[in-house]
Amino acid sequence: MNIKGTRKTAIFLLTVALLVMYVTGRNFLAMRQPDVVIPADGFEKRMLSDWFQGIHNTPADTPVFIQEGQEPGGTVLILGGTHPNEPAGYIAAVLFLERAQVQKGRLIVIPFANNTAFTHNSPQEGYPQYIRFLLPDGSVRTFRYGSRDTNPVYQWPDPDIYVHEPSGQRLAGSEMRNLNRAYPGQPHGVITQRIAFAILELIRKEDIDLAFDLHEASPEYPVVNAIVAHEKSLELGAMAAMDLEGRGIPFRLEPSPRNLRGLSHREWGDHTDVMAILMETGNPIQGRLRGRTNEALALTGKDKFYQKAAKLGSLFIPYEDDQPIALRTARHVTAIMTFLEMLGFISEEKSVIVNNIPDYNDIIDKGIEAFLLSIS
């Protein structure tokens, strides 16, 4: 090839490279735009930094919504988005945010707990950047499908070994960016530790009685379709699990392991007076047996390899053809409402009554789309 031809080829390749950089850079930066939510009447919006200034004016700061009923009662926290690649958790939180009418007590909702983890995803997993819901009026609600961990732009590098503070437990280095390995947090630590500390400060200062951390897990993971309860909340968890079982919505009840540190259900309960609950639903996009990974799998949970695994008895959830997000979200929403009912049985003084939340069958039959509000 002559020099002129080589120069043309180089210019062409450089142009293509710049175009790819532009498109990918624009897509990357677009994930920093927050998801739109429409709080129901009565919610007051604050920021997590109101409870801990150490995350003020940082990408870690995230909205906190508080609604107080006319009757005094207890206080309940719903936390979604600890892991933004587990969408049923934050969609359940959004449903409470957009529909709740609090009659008694207070409801606090944090839909996007690790805000930094919503600003990127895990491309090596093939995950989509967004999930979308087509509403009855023809409008579309879009939510980011983020990553399990804090964006490395804001916390890097990972150590070879992550040593949890204050327990000294040793984990893989990347777990240092996992919010659910960071509790009780450190006020002067890395950004993930400061998020954890801020959430614990909110629980302490607002004297929260019952707190939920909403998750999803792979169908082959033993702790799935499960309620994980600190010993302070085991009695309440048993009551809720039995009630749900009687309604045909089984949840396995798991005690929080005392020697597994950094997790919400352990550290919230150990470091505050709250009754701590973590819940898991079964989501095939979280698993290792899945085939094609895309938005459809995140929404429908339909995967031919999981169908085969179910027939072989290799899964810990009932699985026939799919595991749609409506089912997974309905499990979270219905379990929370059941816990609130049981809380009232245990203590009238700490009871929290929330109205206008769709029931289990309505969510499954009508889909998430029927209960999200239009932004058009």
Coordinates of C-alpha atoms in Angstrom, one line a residue:
M1 CA 0.0 0.0 0.0
N2 CA 1.4 3.5 -0.9
I3 CA 1.7 6.3 1.6
K4 CA -1.4 8.1 0.4
G5 CA -3.5 4.9 0.8
T6 CA -2.1 4.3 4.2
R7 CA -3.0 7.9 5.3
K8 CA -6.6 7.5 4.1
T9 CA -6.9 4.2 6.0
A10 CA -5.5 5.8 9.1
I11 CA -7.9 8.7 8.9
F12 CA -10.9 6.4 8.3
L13 CA -9.9 4.2 11.3
L14 CA -9.4 7.2 13.5
T15 CA -12.8 8.6 12.5
V16 CA -14.5 5.3 13.3
A17 CA -12.7 5.2 16.7
L18 CA -13.8 8.7 17.5
L19 CA -17.3 7.9 16.5
V20 CA -17.3 4.8 18.8
M21 CA -15.9 6.9 21.6
Y22 CA -18.5 9.5 21.2
V23 CA -21.4 7.0 21.2
T24 CA -20.2 5.0 24.1
G25 CA -19.2 8.1 26.1
R26 CA -22.7 9.6 25.5
N27 CA -24.3 6.3 26.6
F28 CA -22.1 6.1 29.7
L29 CA -22.8 9.7 30.8
A30 CA -26.6 9.3 30.1
M31 CA -26.7 6.8 33.1
R32 CA -25.8 9.7 35.4
Q33 CA -29.2 11.2 34.7
P34 CA -31.5 10.3 37.7
D35 CA -34.7 8.2 37.1
V36 CA -37.9 10.2 37.3
V37 CA -40.2 9.4 40.2
I38 CA -43.5 11.0 41.1
P39 CA -44.0 10.9 44.8
A40 CA -47.6 10.5 46.1
D41 CA -49.2 13.5 47.9
G42 CA -47.9 13.8 51.4
F43 CA -44.3 12.8 50.7
E44 CA -41.6 15.3 51.7
K45 CA -38.3 15.0 49.7
R46 CA -35.0 15.3 51.5
M47 CA -31.5 14.1 50.8
L48 CA -29.5 11.4 52.6
S49 CA -26.8 13.9 53.3
D50 CA -29.3 15.6 55.7
W51 CA -28.4 12.8 58.1
F52 CA -24.7 12.8 57.3
Q53 CA -22.9 15.7 55.7
G54 CA -20.0 13.5 54.7
I55 CA -21.8 12.7 51.4
H56 CA -23.2 16.2 50.7
N57 CA -22.4 17.4 47.1
T58 CA -21.1 13.9 46.2
P59 CA -22.5 11.4 43.7
A60 CA -23.4 9.2 46.7
D61 CA -26.2 11.6 47.9
T62 CA -29.6 10.2 47.1
P63 CA -33.3 11.3 47.7
V64 CA -35.2 10.2 50.8
F65 CA -39.0 10.6 50.9
I66 CA -40.9 10.8 54.1
Q67 CA -44.7 10.7 54.6
E68 CA -46.4 11.0 58.0
G69 CA -49.9 9.9 58.7
Q70 CA -52.5 11.8 60.7
E71 CA -52.3 9.2 63.5
P72 CA -49.1 8.7 65.5
G73 CA -47.4 5.4 65.2
G74 CA -44.2 3.7 64.3
T75 CA -41.7 4.4 61.5
V76 CA -40.9 2.1 58.7
L77 CA -38.0 2.3 56.2
I78 CA -38.2 0.8 52.7
L79 CA -34.8 0.7 51.0
G80 CA -34.5 -0.2 47.3
G81 CA -31.5 0.0 45.0
T82 CA -28.8 -1.4 47.3
H83 CA -27.9 -3.4 44.2
P84 CA -29.3 -1.6 41.1
N85 CA -29.0 -4.8 39.0
E86 CA -31.8 -6.2 41.1
P87 CA -34.8 -4.2 39.7
A88 CA -37.7 -5.7 41.6
G89 CA -36.2 -4.2 44.8
Y90 CA -36.2 -0.6 43.6
I91 CA -39.4 -1.0 41.5
A92 CA -41.2 -2.1 44.7
A93 CA -39.8 0.9 46.5
V94 CA -41.0 3.2 43.7
L95 CA -44.5 1.7 43.8
F96 CA -44.7 2.6 47.5
L97 CA -43.4 6.0 46.8
E98 CA -45.9 6.8 44.0
R99 CA -49.0 5.2 45.6
A100 CA -48.8 5.2 49.4
Q101 CA -51.3 7.0 51.5
V102 CA -50.1 6.8 55.1
Q103 CA -52.9 6.7 57.6
K104 CA -50.8 6.0 60.8
G105 CA -47.2 6.4 61.6
R106 CA -44.4 7.3 59.2
L107 CA -43.1 5.7 56.0
I108 CA -39.6 6.5 54.7
V109 CA -38.7 5.4 51.2
I110 CA -35.2 5.4 49.7
P111 CA -35.6 4.1 46.2
F112 CA -32.0 4.4 44.9
A113 CA -29.9 3.6 47.9
N114 CA -26.5 3.3 46.2
N115 CA -27.0 6.1 43.7
T116 CA -23.5 5.8 42.3
A117 CA -24.1 2.1 41.3
F118 CA -27.0 3.3 39.1
T119 CA -24.5 5.4 37.0
H120 CA -22.9 2.4 35.3
N121 CA -23.7 -1.2 34.6
S122 CA -21.8 -4.5 34.1
P123 CA -21.1 -4.8 30.4
Q124 CA -19.1 -8.0 30.7
E125 CA -22.3 -9.5 32.1
G126 CA -24.2 -8.4 29.0
Y127 CA -26.7 -6.5 31.2
P128 CA -29.0 -3.9 29.6
Q129 CA -28.6 -0.2 30.5
Y130 CA -32.3 0.4 31.0
I131 CA -35.6 -1.4 31.6
R132 CA -38.8 0.1 30.3
F133 CA -42.5 -0.1 31.1
L134 CA -45.2 0.8 28.6
L135 CA -48.0 2.5 30.5
P136 CA -51.8 2.3 29.6
D137 CA -51.7 5.8 28.2
G138 CA -49.0 5.0 25.8
S139 CA -46.2 6.7 27.7
V140 CA -43.0 4.9 28.8
R141 CA -41.3 4.8 32.2
T142 CA -37.6 4.1 32.0
F143 CA -35.4 3.0 34.8
R144 CA -31.6 2.5 34.8
Y145 CA -30.4 -1.1 35.1
G146 CA -27.2 -0.4 37.1
S147 CA -24.5 -2.5 38.7
R148 CA -24.2 -4.4 41.9
D149 CA -21.3 -2.2 43.0
T150 CA -20.3 1.5 43.4
N151 CA -19.1 3.0 40.1
P152 CA -15.3 2.7 40.1
V153 CA -15.1 6.3 38.8
Y154 CA -15.9 7.3 42.3
Q155 CA -14.0 4.6 44.2
W156 CA -10.8 3.1 42.8
P157 CA -8.7 1.0 43.0
D158 CA -10.1 -2.1 44.6
P159 CA -7.7 -3.6 47.1
D160 CA -6.6 -7.2 46.7
I161 CA -8.4 -8.0 49.9
Y162 CA -11.2 -6.0 51.4
V163 CA -11.0 -6.0 55.2
H164 CA -14.4 -5.2 56.7
E165 CA -14.4 -2.6 59.4
P166 CA -14.8 -3.1 62.3
S167 CA -15.1 -6.9 62.2
G168 CA -11.9 -7.6 60.3
Q169 CA -13.7 -10.1 58.0
R170 CA -11.7 -10.6 54.8
L171 CA -13.5 -10.6 51.4
A172 CA -12.6 -10.2 47.8
G173 CA -11.3 -6.7 47.0
S174 CA -14.3 -5.8 44.8
E175 CA -16.6 -6.2 47.7
M176 CA -15.4 -3.0 49.0
R177 CA -17.7 -1.3 46.5
N178 CA -20.7 -3.5 47.6
L179 CA -23.0 -1.4 49.8
N180 CA -24.4 -4.6 51.4
R181 CA -20.9 -5.5 52.7
A182 CA -20.1 -2.0 54.0
Y183 CA -22.3 -1.6 57.1
P184 CA -22.1 -0.1 59.7
G185 CA -20.0 2.2 57.5
Q186 CA -17.2 4.6 58.3
P187 CA -17.7 8.4 58.4
H188 CA -14.2 9.0 57.0
G189 CA -14.1 5.9 54.7
V190 CA -14.4 5.4 51.0
I191 CA -17.7 6.5 49.4
T192 CA -19.5 3.1 49.8
Q193 CA -18.6 3.1 53.5
R194 CA -19.9 6.7 53.8
I195 CA -23.2 5.7 52.2
A196 CA -23.6 2.9 54.6
F197 CA -22.8 5.2 57.5
A198 CA -25.4 7.7 56.3
I199 CA -28.1 5.1 56.1
L200 CA -27.3 3.9 59.6
E201 CA -27.4 7.5 60.8
L202 CA -30.9 7.9 59.3
I203 CA -32.1 4.7 61.1
R204 CA -30.7 6.0 64.4
K205 CA -31.8 9.6 64.2
E206 CA -35.3 8.8 62.9
D207 CA -35.8 6.1 65.5
I208 CA -37.0 3.6 62.8
D209 CA -38.8 0.6 64.1
L210 CA -38.8 -1.7 61.1
A211 CA -36.5 -1.5 58.0
F212 CA -36.5 -3.5 54.7
D213 CA -33.6 -3.9 52.3
L214 CA -35.1 -5.3 49.0
H215 CA -33.0 -7.6 46.8
E216 CA -33.1 -10.3 44.1
A217 CA -31.0 -13.4 43.7
S218 CA -30.4 -16.2 41.2
P219 CA -32.9 -19.1 41.2
E220 CA -30.1 -21.5 42.0
Y221 CA -29.1 -19.6 45.1
P222 CA -30.4 -21.3 48.3
V223 CA -31.4 -18.0 50.0
V224 CA -34.0 -16.9 47.5
N225 CA -37.7 -16.2 47.8
A226 CA -36.6 -15.6 51.3
I227 CA -36.9 -13.3 54.4
V228 CA -33.6 -12.9 56.2
A229 CA -34.2 -11.6 59.7
H230 CA -32.0 -10.3 62.5
E231 CA -32.8 -12.0 65.8
K232 CA -34.7 -8.9 66.9
S233 CA -37.1 -9.4 64.0
L234 CA -37.3 -13.2 63.9
E235 CA -40.6 -13.3 65.7
L236 CA -42.1 -10.7 63.4
G237 CA -40.6 -12.5 60.4
A238 CA -42.1 -15.9 61.5
M239 CA -45.5 -14.3 61.8
A240 CA -45.3 -12.7 58.3
A241 CA -43.9 -15.9 56.7
M242 CA -46.7 -18.0 58.1
D243 CA -49.3 -15.5 57.0
L244 CA -47.8 -15.4 53.5
E245 CA -47.6 -19.2 53.3
G246 CA -51.3 -19.4 54.1
R247 CA -52.0 -17.1 51.2
G248 CA -50.1 -19.2 48.8
I249 CA -47.0 -16.9 48.7
P250 CA -44.2 -19.0 50.3
F251 CA -41.1 -17.3 51.8
R252 CA -38.4 -19.2 53.5
L253 CA -37.4 -17.6 56.8
E254 CA -33.6 -17.4 57.3
P255 CA -31.9 -16.1 60.5
S256 CA -29.2 -13.5 59.9
P257 CA -25.8 -15.3 60.3
R258 CA -23.9 -13.8 63.2
N259 CA -20.5 -14.3 61.6
L260 CA -21.3 -12.8 58.1
R261 CA -20.5 -9.1 58.6
G262 CA -21.3 -6.0 56.6
L263 CA -24.8 -6.9 55.6
S264 CA -27.9 -4.8 56.4
H265 CA -29.8 -7.5 58.2
R266 CA -26.9 -8.0 60.6
E267 CA -25.4 -4.6 61.1
W268 CA -28.6 -2.6 61.2
G269 CA -29.9 -4.9 64.0
D270 CA -26.6 -4.9 65.9
H271 CA -25.9 -1.2 65.8
T272 CA -29.5 0.3 66.2
D273 CA -32.8 -0.7 67.8
V274 CA -34.4 -1.4 64.4
M275 CA -36.0 -4.7 63.4
A276 CA -34.0 -5.4 60.3
I277 CA -35.4 -7.5 57.3
L278 CA -33.7 -8.3 54.0
M279 CA -35.9 -9.9 51.3
E280 CA -34.8 -11.8 48.1
T281 CA -36.9 -12.7 45.1
G282 CA -35.8 -15.1 42.3
N283 CA -34.5 -13.4 39.1
P284 CA -32.9 -15.5 36.3
I285 CA -30.9 -12.5 35.0
Q286 CA -28.9 -12.7 38.3
G287 CA -27.9 -16.3 37.7
R288 CA -25.1 -18.2 36.0
L289 CA -27.3 -20.7 34.1
R290 CA -28.9 -18.0 31.9
G291 CA -28.7 -17.8 28.2
R292 CA -29.2 -14.6 26.3
T293 CA -29.0 -11.6 28.6
N294 CA -31.1 -8.5 27.7
E295 CA -33.9 -6.3 28.8
A296 CA -36.5 -8.9 28.0
L297 CA -34.9 -11.4 30.4
A298 CA -34.8 -8.7 33.1
L299 CA -38.5 -8.1 32.7
T300 CA -39.9 -11.6 31.9
G301 CA -37.4 -13.9 33.6
K302 CA -38.0 -16.3 30.8
D303 CA -35.0 -18.5 29.9
K304 CA -34.9 -21.9 28.3
F305 CA -31.9 -22.9 30.3
Y306 CA -33.7 -22.2 33.6
Q307 CA -36.6 -24.2 32.3
K308 CA -34.3 -27.2 31.9
A309 CA -32.7 -26.6 35.3
A310 CA -36.1 -26.5 36.9
K311 CA -37.0 -29.9 35.4
L312 CA -33.7 -31.2 36.8
G313 CA -34.6 -30.0 40.3
S314 CA -31.7 -27.6 40.4
L315 CA -33.5 -24.4 41.5
F316 CA -34.7 -23.1 44.8
I317 CA -37.8 -21.4 43.4
P318 CA -40.9 -22.7 41.6
Y319 CA -40.1 -22.1 37.9
E320 CA -42.1 -23.2 34.9
D321 CA -41.8 -20.8 32.0
D322 CA -40.8 -17.5 33.4
Q323 CA -40.3 -15.3 36.5
P324 CA -41.7 -11.9 35.5
I325 CA -40.9 -8.6 37.2
A326 CA -44.5 -8.2 38.2
L327 CA -44.4 -11.4 40.2
R328 CA -41.1 -10.5 41.8
T329 CA -42.2 -7.0 42.7
A330 CA -45.6 -8.3 43.9
R331 CA -43.8 -10.6 46.4
H332 CA -41.8 -7.7 47.8
V333 CA -44.8 -5.4 48.0
T334 CA -47.2 -8.0 49.5
A335 CA -44.6 -9.1 52.1
I336 CA -44.0 -5.6 53.2
M337 CA -47.7 -5.0 53.7
T338 CA -48.0 -8.3 55.6
F339 CA -45.1 -7.2 57.9
L340 CA -46.9 -3.9 58.6
E341 CA -50.0 -5.8 59.6
M342 CA -48.0 -8.1 61.9
L343 CA -46.2 -5.1 63.4
G344 CA -49.6 -3.7 64.4
F345 CA -50.4 -7.1 66.1
I346 CA -47.2 -7.0 68.1
S347 CA -47.4 -3.3 69.1
E348 CA -50.3 -1.0 68.5
E349 CA -48.0 1.9 69.5
K350 CA -45.6 1.2 66.7
S351 CA -48.1 0.2 64.1
V352 CA -47.9 1.8 60.6
I353 CA -51.0 1.7 58.3
V354 CA -50.4 2.4 54.6
N355 CA -53.3 2.5 52.1
N356 CA -53.6 2.5 48.3
I357 CA -51.0 -0.2 47.7
P358 CA -52.0 -2.8 45.1
D359 CA -52.4 -6.3 46.2
Y360 CA -50.5 -9.4 45.0
N361 CA -52.9 -10.6 42.4
D362 CA -53.6 -7.1 41.0
I363 CA -49.8 -6.5 40.4
I364 CA -49.4 -9.9 38.7
D365 CA -52.6 -9.7 36.6
K366 CA -52.3 -6.0 35.6
G367 CA -48.5 -5.7 35.5
I368 CA -46.2 -3.0 37.0
E369 CA -47.4 -0.7 34.2
A370 CA -50.9 -0.3 35.7
F371 CA -49.5 1.2 38.9
L372 CA -46.7 3.5 37.8
L373 CA -47.7 7.1 37.2
S374 CA -47.3 8.8 33.8
I375 CA -44.7 11.4 33.4
S376 CA -46.0 12.7 30.1

